[in-house]
Amino acid sequence: MIAAIALLSSTTSKRAAAFTASSSARTFGSARKSVSFVQTPNRQQQLQHAFQGCQYMGNENIHCNTAVRTYSNTRLMSAATTDTSTTSSENSKELSDSKYDMSNKEKGIIGKYEPTLFESDIYNWWESAGCFQPDAKQPQEVSKANGKEPYVLPMPPPNVTGRLHMGHAIFVALQDVLARFHRMRGRPVLWLPGTDHAGIATQLQVEKALIAEGTTREEVGREAFLERTWQYKQEQGGFITHQLRALGASADWTRERFTMDTDLCEAVSEAFVRLHEKGLIYRGEYMVNWAPMLKTAVSDLEVEYSDEEGKMYYFKYMVEGGSDDDFLPVATTRPETIVGDTAVCVHPEDDRFNHLIGKEVVVPRCGGRKIPIISDEYVDMDFGTGALKITPGHDPNDYALGKKFDLPTINIMNKDGSMNDNAGEYVGLDRFDCREKIWADMETDGSVIKVEPHTQRIPRSQRGGEIIEPMVSSQWFVKTEGMGEKALNAVKDGDITIVPKRFEKIWYNWLEDIHDWCISRQLWWGHRIPVWYVGESGEDEFIVARNEAEAREKAIQNGHPEDIILRQEEDVLDTWFSSGLWPFATVGWPQNEAMENSDLQRFYPGTCLETGYDILFFWVARMAMMGLELTGKAPFDVVYLHGLVRAADGTKMSKTKGNVVDPLDTVAQYGADSLRYSLVTGVTPGQDIPLNMDKIEANRNFANKLWNCCKFVSENALKDADEDEILSLGVNGPFSQEDFDKLALPERYIISKCHSLVHSVTNDIENYQLGAAGSKIYEFLWDQFADWYIEISKTRLYDGAGGGDEAEAKAARRVLVYILDTSLRLLHPYMPFLTEQLWHHLPRAPANSDQAAHALMLSNWPQMDDQSPLVTSDDVVDSFECFQALTRSIRNARAEYNVEPGKKISATIIASGKRYEELKGEIKSLVLLAKLDADQVLVYEGGSEEAKAASAVESVQLVVQDGVEAYLPLSGLIDPVKEKKRLAKQGEKIQKEIQKLAGRLQSKGFVDKAPDAVVEKARSELAELEDQAAKIEASLSSLS
C-alpha cells in the first residue's frame, strides 16, 4: 500500500500482476483530494504515525499537517496545527486502486500482525476517497431504485475541547458497526459527526485560565471573554475528532457540525421563538439549582447526590412571650439558613407541639424577627425533633410549603454563595463560614442544644463538583408536560423503539413525573437567549425575536419609536437545548423545511440514536420532545442504549483509583480493531462493560490468527494458481446450489456453516444484537475455518498430505478464497482496518464503476437480499460433524494413552450406510487430523466380515455415534512394558494417598471435631482416589 506497510517481498511480479488485473483501475481519490502517506522507519515513528492527524474534508478543505501523538511514561501528549495555506496536492500523491493492489501483492503478508503499520494510512485513503459519504457505494438514484432507504445515525456530539475516553470508544465501536453493516447492505448511510460547545465545561476552563492570570471574566468583559473562549476553542478544539478517526469512525466528516455554527445558531433561535409562540416557553421566579462557583443555574439532571458525613445541629426556637423554658427544639444541617427562616412547622397530630400551633417564635440572631408556628402532615414526627424550620428561599420542599401557606421568601445569598444584606450581621461571609460563625454566636446566646454526626445527601454540580445551593431566581423555562406526553406516547405507540426494552419503564416513569425545564444559564459562552428587553432598564416588557432587527420591528409595531433602546437577555441557553435539536438542525432545519429533495427530507427522521443510558433524559428525551414539537415527527426510530465502560473488576474508572484506561494508549499497544472488537463483543444492550485487558490481548491474538490464515491462502494455497484461475477467484456473489453440489463433504460443510453464519449475523445486527453477532464470527473463523477447513485443505493442495488432484486443488482454492472473503466482509464492521488490509491480498472482482473506491467497506454484504437465502445443507453438516466426532475421539484416545505427539497410529473405521462412503472419501483428512498411519488405516462397512474381524483384535473401541465406531489396536498405542511401569508407579502414589486419607477418616478426633463440610470433602476425595486405583488395576490386568 505504502512504505509504512513495507515488510518483505515474496510474491512474483506475475502473480502480483494477476491480482492487479482483478482490481478496478479507478483512482483512490478520483475527483477528490489525495492522501498524504508518511514513511515510518522505526517503532517510535510507527506509534506516532498511528495517530497522525489525517487530512479531512470540511467546508474550508483544511489539511492537518500535524496531529501526532508522542509518548512519555505511557501518557498522551497531543499537539495539532492546521495550515490552510498548504494544499493537499503539495503533500500527497495519488495512488490508483491498481497501484495499491500491486504494492500489497509485491510485499505480501510477511511477519506478524502489526496494526500500527497500516491503520492510519487505510483511514486516510477511505476518507480522502469519500468512502464515508452517503452515496459512496452507489448513486442516490440507484439506492432508490433498489428500495434502499437511508440509514441515519446522529453521532452524540462530544465536547469540542474534550479528549477521547472509553465512553467515546464504546459509542464509536457500536455506531461504526451499524454504519458499516448497513452501508455494505446497500443503504445510503449518514453517520453525521460534530461537536458540542459544552457551555459550562468550556467556560469553566477559560475562567480558570483567567484566574491563573490574576483576572476574572467580569474584569475583562463579555466581548473580550468570548474572544478568548473562541481562541481557546480554536487551540484545543478538533483533537477529539482526530482521535475518533484513530478508532476507525466512518462518519461523514464533510458534514461535520458544531453547535455554534451560524446556521445551527439560527436553528436555536427559531426553536426558542416557535416554542414561545406556542406558549411553551415562559419566564418566572422559581426555585432552581444554583452553582455559586459557576454563578449559574443548572438543571435537576446536572445535579449529582452523594452521601457524605456532616452534622445535625439542634437549637432552640424561643416562643414569643413565653418563659426561658418555652421553646421549640429544632434540628437542621444548615445553620446558615436560619436567617432566612419564615416559619416553623410541626405535625398537626404531634401532641408535643400542637398546643403551640398559631403562636410565634423568635428567629435567632435576627434582631427579634418573629415567624409563625404552622402545622402540616408533610412533617415527619420521628425525624430530628419533629419540628421543621421552613426556609422557602433555600430549600425546594420548604419552597413548596411556603407557596402553600403564602409565606414570604427571603433570599439570603448572593450569586457567589456569600451572604447578602438579608443575612444581617453575617453579610459578606461565605455560606460555610457563616455556618460556623452563626453557630458560635448561638452557643454564646444559649440557643444551642447539641450537635451530632449525621450522614446526609449532598447535591453537587456535575461539572464543577461544588455544593449546589437551592435558590429562588428569575429564569426561563420550558413547559414540559405536553411535550413529555408526546415523547411518552411515541414509545408507547411504537414510533420509537428503545433497546433494551426494560428502559421503556424508566422512560415512562421519568416523563410521567417530569418538571418544567429551566433552560437559562448565567453564562457567557453559548447561545444567547433571543429576548430583548425594552428601554434602558427593567425587565417588565420584553420581545422574543429571531434577531435584533426582528425585535426592533416588533417593538415599532408595539408603538415604540425606531430608536428605542433594546437590551438583549444576558443569559445563554442550556447546552442541552441546542443539543436537543441535533437530529434535524444538522440536516437543514429550519432553512430547508419546504425544500423538495433536501437533506432534511432525505435524512430526517434519523434511524438509530445510539448512546449511553446515562444520558437517556439529559439528551434523548429532550431530542424526542423537541423533534415531536417542532417537526411533528419522532427524531429517530430506534434508541439503542449501551452501558458504561468500567474497570476489569466492575468498579468505575477514576483517576483517583488509577484504573483509567486510555483508549489511544490501548490502540497504540493492541490496535484499534482489538479494542473495538473487545468493547462490542463484551456488550449487552444497557449493561455496563468491564474492560479486561486480557480480553483485548486475546482479541489481538485472534487478529493475528486471521492474519496468518490470509497469509496461508495468499502465499501458499494460491502459489500454484495461474493468472486465469486467480482472475476467476474474485467473489462477486454467493455459491450457487449447482456449484455447491459438486463439492466434497468438507467444502460443502464449511460453506454451509459460513452461510448459516451469514444469516445469523445479519439477523443479529438488524435486531441490534451486535455483541452476539461479533462473537459468532470469531467462533466460526477460529473453531471451524482455521482449525478444521484450512487443515483439511492441505490434503487437497500438498502432495505430501494426500493431494495431487488438480480439480480438488482448484476447488479447495476457490472455497478458501470464498470463505475468507465472506468472513472478512462479515468481520469488517467490527475490525475494519485488519479486514480492509487483508481483503486487498485476495483475488477480488472489479468494483462497480460508481463506487468511490474499490474498498471492502463499499463491497456487498454476503447476503444483500433477505428474500434469497444462501445455500446450506443440514445433512452435510450432520455428516461432517460425525467426521469431527470421530477425529476428536481418536485424539482423545491418543491423549488418554499418552501417545507421543509425533507418533502415527493405525486405526480401523467401521461405518454403515452413507457414513461409510463419506468417511471412506475423507480418509486422507482423518489421517492428517488424527495423526494416523496412512498405510494402516482401514474402513469397513458395518456388518461385513472385515468389520467383525476388526472387532476381535485387541483394541481400544471408540463408539462415535450409532453406526460409526473406530478400533485402535493397543499394540500401536502403547509399549506394554513401559505402560505397566508407568501405571504401577502411579498406583503406588495413589495407594499412599488413600492410606493417608483413610487414616484421617478413621481418627475419631478428626470426624468428631472437624466441620461437617470438611469431613464430607475428605470422604469424597477418598472415594475418588479409590475409583482411580480400581481403574489402574483394571488397566494393569488388561496388559498382563
GROMACS .gro file of C-alpha atoms in nm, residues 745 879 882 909-921 939-944 947 961-965:
model
   28
  745LEU     CA    1  -1.802  -3.307   0.205
  879SER     CA    2  -2.221  -3.587   0.814
  882CYS     CA    3  -1.973  -3.719   1.252
  909ILE     CA    4  -1.313  -4.745   1.100
  910ILE     CA    5  -1.650  -4.920   1.089
  911ALA     CA    6  -1.943  -4.725   0.940
  912SER     CA    7  -2.281  -4.806   0.794
  913GLY     CA    8  -2.489  -4.659   0.513
  914LYS     CA    9  -2.390  -4.325   0.367
  915ARG     CA   10  -2.147  -4.263   0.654
  916TYR     CA   11  -1.931  -4.542   0.513
  917GLU     CA   12  -1.892  -4.369   0.176
  918GLU     CA   13  -1.846  -4.025   0.331
  919LEU     CA   14  -1.576  -4.134   0.574
  920LYS     CA   15  -1.403  -4.350   0.314
  921GLY     CA   16  -1.382  -4.048   0.090
  939VAL     CA   17  -1.253  -4.851   0.652
  940TYR     CA   18  -1.512  -5.128   0.658
  941GLU     CA   19  -1.884  -5.125   0.617
  942GLY     CA   20  -2.077  -5.218   0.928
  943GLY     CA   21  -2.186  -5.582   0.943
  944SER     CA   22  -1.923  -5.702   0.698
  947ALA     CA   23  -1.575  -5.540   1.041
  961GLN     CA   24  -2.233  -4.248   1.714
  962ASP     CA   25  -2.489  -4.505   1.611
  963GLY     CA   26  -2.339  -4.693   1.318
  964VAL     CA   27  -1.987  -4.543   1.345
  965GLU     CA   28  -1.705  -4.699   1.550
   0.00000   0.00000   0.00000
